[in-house]
Short mmCIF file of C-alpha atoms and ligand atoms in Angstrom, two decimals:
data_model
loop_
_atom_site.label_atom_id
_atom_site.label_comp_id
_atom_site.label_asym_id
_atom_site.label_seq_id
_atom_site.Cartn_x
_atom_site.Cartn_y
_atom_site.Cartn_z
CA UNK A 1 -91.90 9.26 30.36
CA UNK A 2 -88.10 9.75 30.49
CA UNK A 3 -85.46 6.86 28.76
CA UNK A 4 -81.86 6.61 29.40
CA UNK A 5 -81.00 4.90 26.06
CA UNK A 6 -77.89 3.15 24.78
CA UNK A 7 -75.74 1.88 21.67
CA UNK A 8 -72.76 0.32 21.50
CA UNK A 9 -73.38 -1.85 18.22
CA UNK A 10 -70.39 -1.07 16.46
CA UNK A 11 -67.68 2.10 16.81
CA UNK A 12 -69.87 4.83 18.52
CA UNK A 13 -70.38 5.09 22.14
CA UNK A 14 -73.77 6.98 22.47
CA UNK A 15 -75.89 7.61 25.21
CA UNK A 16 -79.49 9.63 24.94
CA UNK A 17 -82.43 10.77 27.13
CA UNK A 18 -85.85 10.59 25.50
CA UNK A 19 -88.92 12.01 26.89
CA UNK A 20 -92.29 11.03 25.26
CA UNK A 21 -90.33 10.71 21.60
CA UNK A 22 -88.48 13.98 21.84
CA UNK A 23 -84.53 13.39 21.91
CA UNK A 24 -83.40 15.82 24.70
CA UNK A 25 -79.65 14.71 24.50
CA UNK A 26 -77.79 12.26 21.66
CA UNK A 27 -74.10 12.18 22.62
CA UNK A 28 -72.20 10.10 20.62
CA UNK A 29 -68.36 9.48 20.86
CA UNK A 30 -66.82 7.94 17.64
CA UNK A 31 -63.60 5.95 17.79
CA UNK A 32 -62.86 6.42 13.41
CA UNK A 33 -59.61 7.91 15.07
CA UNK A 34 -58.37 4.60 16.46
CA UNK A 35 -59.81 2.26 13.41
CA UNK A 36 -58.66 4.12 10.81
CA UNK A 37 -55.39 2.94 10.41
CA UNK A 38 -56.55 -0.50 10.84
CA UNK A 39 -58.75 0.41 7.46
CA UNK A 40 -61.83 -0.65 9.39
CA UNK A 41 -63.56 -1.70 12.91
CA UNK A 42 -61.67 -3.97 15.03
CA UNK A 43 -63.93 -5.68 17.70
CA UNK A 44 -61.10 -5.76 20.40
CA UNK A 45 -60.09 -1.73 19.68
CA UNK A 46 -63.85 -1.27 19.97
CA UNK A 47 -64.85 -3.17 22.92
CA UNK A 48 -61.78 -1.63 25.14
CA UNK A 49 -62.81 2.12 24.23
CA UNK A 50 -66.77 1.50 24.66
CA UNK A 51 -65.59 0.48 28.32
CA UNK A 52 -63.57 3.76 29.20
CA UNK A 53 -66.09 5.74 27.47
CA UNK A 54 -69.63 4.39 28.55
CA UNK A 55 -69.83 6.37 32.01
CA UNK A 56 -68.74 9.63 30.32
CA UNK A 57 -71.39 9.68 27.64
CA UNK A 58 -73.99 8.09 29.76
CA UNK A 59 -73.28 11.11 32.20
CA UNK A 60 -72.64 13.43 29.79
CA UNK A 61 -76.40 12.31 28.07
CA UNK A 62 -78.09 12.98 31.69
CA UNK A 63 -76.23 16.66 31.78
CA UNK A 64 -77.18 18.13 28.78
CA UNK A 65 -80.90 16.64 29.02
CA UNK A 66 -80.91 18.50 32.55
CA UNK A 67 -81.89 15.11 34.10
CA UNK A 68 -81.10 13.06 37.32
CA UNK A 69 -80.62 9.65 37.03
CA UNK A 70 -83.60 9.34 39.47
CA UNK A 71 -86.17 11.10 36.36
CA UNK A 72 -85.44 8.28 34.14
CA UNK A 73 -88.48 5.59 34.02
CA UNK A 74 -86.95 3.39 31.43
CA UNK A 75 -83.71 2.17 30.73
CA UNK A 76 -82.77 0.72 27.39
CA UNK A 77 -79.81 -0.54 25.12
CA UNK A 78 -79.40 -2.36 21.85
CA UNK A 79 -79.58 -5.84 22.07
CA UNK A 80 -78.69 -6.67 18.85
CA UNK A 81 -77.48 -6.98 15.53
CA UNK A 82 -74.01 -5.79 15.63
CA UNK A 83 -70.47 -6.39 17.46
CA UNK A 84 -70.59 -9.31 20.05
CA UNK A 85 -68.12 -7.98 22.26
CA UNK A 86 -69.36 -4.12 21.39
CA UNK A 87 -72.83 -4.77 22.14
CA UNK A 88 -72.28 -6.39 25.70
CA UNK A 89 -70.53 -3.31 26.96
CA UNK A 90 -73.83 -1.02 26.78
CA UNK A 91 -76.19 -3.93 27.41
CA UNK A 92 -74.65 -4.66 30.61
CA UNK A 93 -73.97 -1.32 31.68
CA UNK A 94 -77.94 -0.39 31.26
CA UNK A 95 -78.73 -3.24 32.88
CA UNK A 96 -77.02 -3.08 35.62
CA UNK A 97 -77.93 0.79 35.86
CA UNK A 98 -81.51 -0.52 36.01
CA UNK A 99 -81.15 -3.08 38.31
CA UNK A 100 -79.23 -0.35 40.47
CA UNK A 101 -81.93 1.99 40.40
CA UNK A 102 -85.09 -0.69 40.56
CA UNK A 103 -86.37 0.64 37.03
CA UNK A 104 -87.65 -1.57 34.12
CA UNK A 105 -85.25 -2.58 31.13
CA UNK A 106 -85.98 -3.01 27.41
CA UNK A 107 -84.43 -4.54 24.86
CA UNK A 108 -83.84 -2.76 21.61
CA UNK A 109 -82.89 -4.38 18.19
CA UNK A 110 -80.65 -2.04 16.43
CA UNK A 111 -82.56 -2.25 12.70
CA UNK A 112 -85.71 -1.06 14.67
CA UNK A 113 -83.83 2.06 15.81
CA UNK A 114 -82.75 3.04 12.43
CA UNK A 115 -86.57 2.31 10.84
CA UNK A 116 -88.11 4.39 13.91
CA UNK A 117 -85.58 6.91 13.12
CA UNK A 118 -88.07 8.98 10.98
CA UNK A 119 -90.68 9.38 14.06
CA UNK A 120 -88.19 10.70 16.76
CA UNK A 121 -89.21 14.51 17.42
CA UNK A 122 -86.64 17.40 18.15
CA UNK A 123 -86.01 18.29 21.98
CA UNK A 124 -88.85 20.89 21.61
CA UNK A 125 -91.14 19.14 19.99
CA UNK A 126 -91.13 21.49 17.21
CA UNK A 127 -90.66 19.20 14.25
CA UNK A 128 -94.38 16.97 13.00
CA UNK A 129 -92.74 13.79 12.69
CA UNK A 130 -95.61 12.01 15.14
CA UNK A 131 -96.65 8.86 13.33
CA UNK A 132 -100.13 9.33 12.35
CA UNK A 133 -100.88 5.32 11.54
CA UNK A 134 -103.58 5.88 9.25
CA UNK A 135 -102.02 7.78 7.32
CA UNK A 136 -98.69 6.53 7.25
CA UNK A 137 -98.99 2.84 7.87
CA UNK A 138 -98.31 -0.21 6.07
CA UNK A 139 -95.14 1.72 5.40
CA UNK A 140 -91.87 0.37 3.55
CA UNK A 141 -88.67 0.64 5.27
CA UNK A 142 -85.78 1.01 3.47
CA UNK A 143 -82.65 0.85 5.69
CA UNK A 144 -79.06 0.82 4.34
CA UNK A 145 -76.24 0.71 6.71
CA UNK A 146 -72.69 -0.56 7.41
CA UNK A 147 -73.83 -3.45 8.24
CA UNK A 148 -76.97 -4.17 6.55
CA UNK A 149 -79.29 -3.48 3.67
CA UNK A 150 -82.86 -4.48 4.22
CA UNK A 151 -86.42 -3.37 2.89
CA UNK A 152 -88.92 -4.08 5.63
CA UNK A 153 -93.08 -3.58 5.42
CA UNK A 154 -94.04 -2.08 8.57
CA UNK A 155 -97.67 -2.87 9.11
CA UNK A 156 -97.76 -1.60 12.80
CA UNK A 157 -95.20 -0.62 15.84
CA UNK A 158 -93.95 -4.29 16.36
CA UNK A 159 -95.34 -5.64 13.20
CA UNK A 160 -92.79 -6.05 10.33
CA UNK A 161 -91.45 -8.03 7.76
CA UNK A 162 -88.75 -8.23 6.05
CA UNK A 163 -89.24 -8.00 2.35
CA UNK A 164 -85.75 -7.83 0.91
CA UNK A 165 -81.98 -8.10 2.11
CA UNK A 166 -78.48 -8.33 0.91
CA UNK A 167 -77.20 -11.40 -0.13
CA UNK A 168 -73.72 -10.35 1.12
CA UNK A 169 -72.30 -7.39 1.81
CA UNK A 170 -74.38 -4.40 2.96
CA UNK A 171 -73.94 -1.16 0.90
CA UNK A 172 -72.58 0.55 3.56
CA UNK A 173 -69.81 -1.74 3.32
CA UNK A 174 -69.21 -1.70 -0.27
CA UNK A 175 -68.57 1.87 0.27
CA UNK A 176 -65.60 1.23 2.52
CA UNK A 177 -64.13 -1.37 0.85
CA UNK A 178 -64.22 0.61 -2.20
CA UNK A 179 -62.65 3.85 -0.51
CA UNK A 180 -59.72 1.14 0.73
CA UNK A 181 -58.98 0.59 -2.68
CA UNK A 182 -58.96 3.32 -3.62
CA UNK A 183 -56.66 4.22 -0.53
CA UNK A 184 -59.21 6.82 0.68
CA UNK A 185 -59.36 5.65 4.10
CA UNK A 186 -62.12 4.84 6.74
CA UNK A 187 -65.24 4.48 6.50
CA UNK A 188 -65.77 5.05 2.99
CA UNK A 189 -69.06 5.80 2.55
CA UNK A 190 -68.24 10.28 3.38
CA UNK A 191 -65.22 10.41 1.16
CA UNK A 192 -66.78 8.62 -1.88
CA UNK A 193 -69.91 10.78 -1.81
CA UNK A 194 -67.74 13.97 -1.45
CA UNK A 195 -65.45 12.21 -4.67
CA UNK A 196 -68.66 11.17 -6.52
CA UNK A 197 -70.12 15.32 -6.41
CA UNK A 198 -67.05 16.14 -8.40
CA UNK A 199 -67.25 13.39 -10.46
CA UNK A 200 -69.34 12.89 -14.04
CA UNK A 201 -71.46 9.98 -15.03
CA UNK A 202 -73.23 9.56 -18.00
CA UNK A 203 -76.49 7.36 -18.90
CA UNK A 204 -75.94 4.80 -21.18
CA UNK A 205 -71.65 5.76 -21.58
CA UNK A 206 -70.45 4.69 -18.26
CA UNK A 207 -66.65 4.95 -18.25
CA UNK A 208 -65.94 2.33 -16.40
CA UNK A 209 -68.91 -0.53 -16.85
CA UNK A 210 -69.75 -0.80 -13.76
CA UNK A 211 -72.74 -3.33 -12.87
CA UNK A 212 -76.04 -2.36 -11.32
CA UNK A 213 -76.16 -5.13 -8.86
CA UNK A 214 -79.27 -7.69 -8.62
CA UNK A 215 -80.91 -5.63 -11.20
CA UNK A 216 -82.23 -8.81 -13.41
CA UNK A 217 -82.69 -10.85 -9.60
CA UNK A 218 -86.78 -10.62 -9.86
CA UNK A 219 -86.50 -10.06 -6.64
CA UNK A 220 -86.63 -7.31 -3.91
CA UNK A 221 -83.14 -8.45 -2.49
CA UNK A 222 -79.52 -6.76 -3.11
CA UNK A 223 -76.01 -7.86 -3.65
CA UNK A 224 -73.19 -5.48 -3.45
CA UNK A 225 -69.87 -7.95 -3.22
CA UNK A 226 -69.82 -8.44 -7.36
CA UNK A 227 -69.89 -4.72 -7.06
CA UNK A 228 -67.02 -5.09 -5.31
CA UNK A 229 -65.11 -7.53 -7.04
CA UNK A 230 -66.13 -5.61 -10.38
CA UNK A 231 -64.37 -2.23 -8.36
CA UNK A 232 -61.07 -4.27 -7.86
CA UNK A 233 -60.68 -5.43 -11.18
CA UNK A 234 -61.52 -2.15 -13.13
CA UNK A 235 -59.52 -0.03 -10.49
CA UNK A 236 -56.48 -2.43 -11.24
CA UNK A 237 -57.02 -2.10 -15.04
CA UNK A 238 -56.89 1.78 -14.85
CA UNK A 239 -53.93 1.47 -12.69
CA UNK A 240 -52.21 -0.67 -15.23
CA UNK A 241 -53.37 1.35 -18.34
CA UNK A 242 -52.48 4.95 -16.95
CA UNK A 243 -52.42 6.17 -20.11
CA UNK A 244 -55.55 5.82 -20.90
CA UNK A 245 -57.42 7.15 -17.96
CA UNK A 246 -54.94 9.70 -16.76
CA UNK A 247 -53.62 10.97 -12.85
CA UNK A 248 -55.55 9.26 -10.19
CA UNK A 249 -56.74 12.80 -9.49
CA UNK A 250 -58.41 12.79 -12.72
CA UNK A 251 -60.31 9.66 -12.88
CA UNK A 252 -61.18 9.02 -9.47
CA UNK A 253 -64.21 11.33 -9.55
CA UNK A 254 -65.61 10.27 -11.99
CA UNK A 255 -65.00 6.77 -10.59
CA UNK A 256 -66.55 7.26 -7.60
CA UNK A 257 -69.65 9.65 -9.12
CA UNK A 258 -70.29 5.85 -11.17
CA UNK A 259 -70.07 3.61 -8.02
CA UNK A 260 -72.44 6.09 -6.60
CA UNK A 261 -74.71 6.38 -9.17
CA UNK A 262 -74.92 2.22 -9.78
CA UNK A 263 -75.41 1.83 -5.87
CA UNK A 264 -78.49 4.52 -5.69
CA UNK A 265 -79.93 2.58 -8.85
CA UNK A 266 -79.91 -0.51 -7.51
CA UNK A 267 -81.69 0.66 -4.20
CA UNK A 268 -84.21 2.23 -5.88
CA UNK A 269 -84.89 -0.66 -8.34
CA UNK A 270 -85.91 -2.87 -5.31
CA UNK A 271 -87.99 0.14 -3.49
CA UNK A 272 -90.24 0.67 -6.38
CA UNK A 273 -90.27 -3.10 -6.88
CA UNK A 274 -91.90 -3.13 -3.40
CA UNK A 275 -93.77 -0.23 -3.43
CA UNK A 276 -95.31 -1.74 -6.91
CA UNK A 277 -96.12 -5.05 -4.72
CA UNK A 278 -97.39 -3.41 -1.45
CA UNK A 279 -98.41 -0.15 -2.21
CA UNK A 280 -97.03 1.61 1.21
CA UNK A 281 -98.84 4.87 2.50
CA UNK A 282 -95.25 6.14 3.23
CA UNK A 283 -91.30 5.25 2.71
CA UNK A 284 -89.08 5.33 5.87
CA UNK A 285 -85.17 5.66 5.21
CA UNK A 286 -82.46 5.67 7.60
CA UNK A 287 -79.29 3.81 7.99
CA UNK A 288 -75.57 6.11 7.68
CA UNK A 289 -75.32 5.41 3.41
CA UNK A 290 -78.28 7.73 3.71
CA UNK A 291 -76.88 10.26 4.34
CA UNK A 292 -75.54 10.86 0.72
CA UNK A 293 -77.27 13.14 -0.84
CA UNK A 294 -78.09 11.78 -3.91
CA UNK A 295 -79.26 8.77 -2.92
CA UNK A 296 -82.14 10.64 -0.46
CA UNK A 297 -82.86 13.12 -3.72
CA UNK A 298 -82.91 9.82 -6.15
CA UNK A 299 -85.39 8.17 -3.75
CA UNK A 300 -87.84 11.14 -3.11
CA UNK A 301 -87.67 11.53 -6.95
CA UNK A 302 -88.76 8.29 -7.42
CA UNK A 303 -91.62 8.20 -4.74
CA UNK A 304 -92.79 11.33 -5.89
CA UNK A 305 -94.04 9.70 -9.33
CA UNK A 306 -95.70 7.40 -6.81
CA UNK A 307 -97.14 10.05 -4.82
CA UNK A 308 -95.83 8.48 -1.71
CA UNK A 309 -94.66 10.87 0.61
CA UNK A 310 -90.80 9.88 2.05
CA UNK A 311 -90.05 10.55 5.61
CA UNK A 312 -86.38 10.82 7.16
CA UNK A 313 -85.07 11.77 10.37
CA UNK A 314 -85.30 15.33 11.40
CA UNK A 315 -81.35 15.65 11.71
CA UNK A 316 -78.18 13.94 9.24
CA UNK A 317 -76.77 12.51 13.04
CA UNK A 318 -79.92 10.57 13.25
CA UNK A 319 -78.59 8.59 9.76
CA UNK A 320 -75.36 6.95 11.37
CA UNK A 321 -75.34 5.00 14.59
CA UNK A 322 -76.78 6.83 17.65
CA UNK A 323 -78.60 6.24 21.25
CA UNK A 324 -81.55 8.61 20.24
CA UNK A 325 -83.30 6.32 17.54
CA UNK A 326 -82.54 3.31 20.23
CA UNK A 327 -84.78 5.38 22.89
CA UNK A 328 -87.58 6.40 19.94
CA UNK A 329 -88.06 2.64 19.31
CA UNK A 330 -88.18 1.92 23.09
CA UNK A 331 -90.65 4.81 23.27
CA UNK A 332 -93.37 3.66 20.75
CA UNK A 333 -92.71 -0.23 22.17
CA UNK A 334 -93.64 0.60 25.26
CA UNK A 335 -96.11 3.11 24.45
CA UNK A 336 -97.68 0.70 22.21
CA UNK A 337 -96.94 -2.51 24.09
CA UNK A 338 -94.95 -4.02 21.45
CA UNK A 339 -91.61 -4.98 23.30
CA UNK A 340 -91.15 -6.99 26.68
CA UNK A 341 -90.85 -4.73 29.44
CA UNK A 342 -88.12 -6.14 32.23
CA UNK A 343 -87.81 -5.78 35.98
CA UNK A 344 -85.56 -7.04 38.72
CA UNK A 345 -83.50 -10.16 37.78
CA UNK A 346 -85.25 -10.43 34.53
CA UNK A 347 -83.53 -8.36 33.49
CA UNK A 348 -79.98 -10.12 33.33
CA UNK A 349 -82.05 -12.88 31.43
CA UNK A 350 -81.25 -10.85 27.78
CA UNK A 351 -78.12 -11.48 26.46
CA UNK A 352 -76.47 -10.09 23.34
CA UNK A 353 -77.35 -11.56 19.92
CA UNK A 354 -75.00 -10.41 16.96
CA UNK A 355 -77.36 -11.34 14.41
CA UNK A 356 -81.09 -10.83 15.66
CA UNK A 357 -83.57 -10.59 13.43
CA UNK A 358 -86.36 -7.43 13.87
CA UNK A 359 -88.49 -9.87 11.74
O1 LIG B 401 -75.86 3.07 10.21
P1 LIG B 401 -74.38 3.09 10.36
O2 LIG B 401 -73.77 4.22 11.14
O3 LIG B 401 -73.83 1.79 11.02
C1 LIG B 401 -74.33 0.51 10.86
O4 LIG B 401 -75.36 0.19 11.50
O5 LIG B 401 -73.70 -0.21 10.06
O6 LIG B 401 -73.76 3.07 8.88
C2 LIG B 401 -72.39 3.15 8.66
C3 LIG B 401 -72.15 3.11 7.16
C4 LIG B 401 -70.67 3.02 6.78
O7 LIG B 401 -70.52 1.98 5.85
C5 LIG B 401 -70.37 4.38 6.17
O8 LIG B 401 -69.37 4.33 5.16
C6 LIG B 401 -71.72 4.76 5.59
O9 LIG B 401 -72.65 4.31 6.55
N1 LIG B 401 -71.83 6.21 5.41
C7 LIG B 401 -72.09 6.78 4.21
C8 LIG B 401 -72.07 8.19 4.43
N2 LIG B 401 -71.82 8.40 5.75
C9 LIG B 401 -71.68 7.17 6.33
N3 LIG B 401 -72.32 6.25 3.01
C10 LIG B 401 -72.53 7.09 1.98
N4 LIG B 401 -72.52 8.43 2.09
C11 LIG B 401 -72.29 9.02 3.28
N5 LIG B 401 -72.26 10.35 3.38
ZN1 LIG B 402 -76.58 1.16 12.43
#
């Protein structure tokens, strides 16, 4: 079974071809070049270049997967959450390639990509990441992206709920504030990690106070915006008292290393919080703030004491936003008959939704 998959959620064009779970081609085109000087996406910038780049990547996908667009069985895009105006460039465009071609369409929340993330197989086949649900399954999903922050029980393909969220901002986006004021530029969330490895924190003598955010909330949900505000305040104090804390070049590692290390604590507060409650047979991350290092070393650390075996994707371009986790997810819905299945003018029936809900 061949997909042509999809994403335009936010500032990547990417297009894939799945067969049967293995990603044969991921091409993803970033626009970071024409956002960064805006110090962050702009839906307008975004829209105009997922429109002149959609048939490139799309083709481009089909070429290095060695596949006509008369082998694909399945077409699929991301519905939702994300962009308005970025999403309905690749919905559409799928859509109407289906319609063209009298193949079915499916639907694809975004959130589902990244948890499914962890199953998708190499182009070979050579990497074990089937699902095995018995052993695997309930599992807890802990996904932490630009855009969201959210720890989801996944009892089954198709069966989730969500157990925790943020209350505000997403990590991911506490990360690029942060770098902005700290004039790093955009997105945040590489430079800060790079800053953070060069930086020193200590347990219990912090230099700079920083909270652990929602860590008294009894909860499993997260918070990250009095992070934020705690960030401006403290990074305006230093500038203000120079003295004291030296050359931006000299405190700004260690700064970062502290925002890091509050942010990683925080997440896995809440994990083990949930893991306590429901007692997962496995953790699945994914989401682009995972790709700091520390965070996925802080988390296996953690599940190891639980003896709950963590499973990521099988490549770091699988973290951030891509088309290959978008045709994975279509791939176990329809192999498991968990997602609507579309034909003919059905098809135009699904429209965009900014903020859908995978549960
Ligand atoms: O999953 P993603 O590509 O897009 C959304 O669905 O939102 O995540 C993007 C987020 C950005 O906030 C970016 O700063 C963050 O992931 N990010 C990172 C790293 N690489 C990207 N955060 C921490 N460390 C990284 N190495
Ligand atoms: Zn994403």
């Amino acid at each position: 079974m061949k997909i042509l998959a999809v994403d335009t959620s936010c500032d990547e064009t990417s297009a894939a071809v799945i067969e049967d779970g293995r990603i044969l081609s991921n091409v993803i085109s970033s626009q970071v070049d024409l956002h960064k000087k805006w110090g962050g996406v702009v839906p307008d910038i975004a829209r105009r270049a997922h429109n002149e780049n959609i048939e490139n990547v799309v083709k481009e996908a089909l070429k290095r997967a060695r596949t006509d667009i008369e082998e694909i069985d399945f077409y699929t895009a991301t519905y939702g959450p994300g962009l308005a105006i970025a999403l309905e460039v690749g919905l559409k465009y799928i859509q109407n390639l289906a319609i063209e071609n009298d193949k079915p369409f499916v639907p694809i929340d975004h959130m589902e990509g990244h948890l499914l993330s962890a199953f998708a197989q190499n182009s070979k086949g050579t990497i074990d990441s089937i699902p095995n649900p018995k052993k695997h399954l309930p599992a807890i999903g802990l996904l932490v992206s630009g855009g969201h922050t959210e720890l989801i029980l996944m009892k089954n393909f198709g069966e989730y709920e969500l157990l925790g969220e943020t209350l505000d901002d997403a990590a991911g986006e506490a990360f690029d504030k942060v770098a902005k004021m700290l004039n790093l530029g955009y997105p945040g969330g590489p430079v800060i990690s790079e800053f953070a490895k060069l930086g020193v924190v200590k347990d219990g003598d912090e230099r700079f106070g920083l909270p652990i955010p929602m860590e008294n909330s009894n909860d499993l949900n997260f918070s990250y915006s009095g992070l934020k505000t705690a960030c401006l305040y403290k990074i305006r104090d230093i500038e203000a008292n120079n003295k004291k804390f030296g050359p931006q070049k000299k405190w700004i590692h260690d700064f970062c290393a502290e925002f890091v290390d509050v942010v990683i604590k925080s997440l896995i507060l809440k994990l083990e919080a949930a893991v306590e409650e429901y007692e997962p047979k496995s953790i699945l991350i994914g989401g682009g703030v995972i790709s700091n290092v520390a965070l996925r070393r802080a988390i296996r650390s953690a599940m190891r004491k639980h003896g709950i075996p963590v499973l990521q994707p099988y490549t770091e371009r699988l973290f951030t936003d891509n088309a290959g986790m978008i045709g994975v997810a279509a791939y176990f819905g329809i192999k498991h008959g968990t997602i609507d299945v579309l034909r003919g003018k059905d098809i135009l029936n699904v429209d965009r939704d900014p903020i859908a809900q995978v549960c």
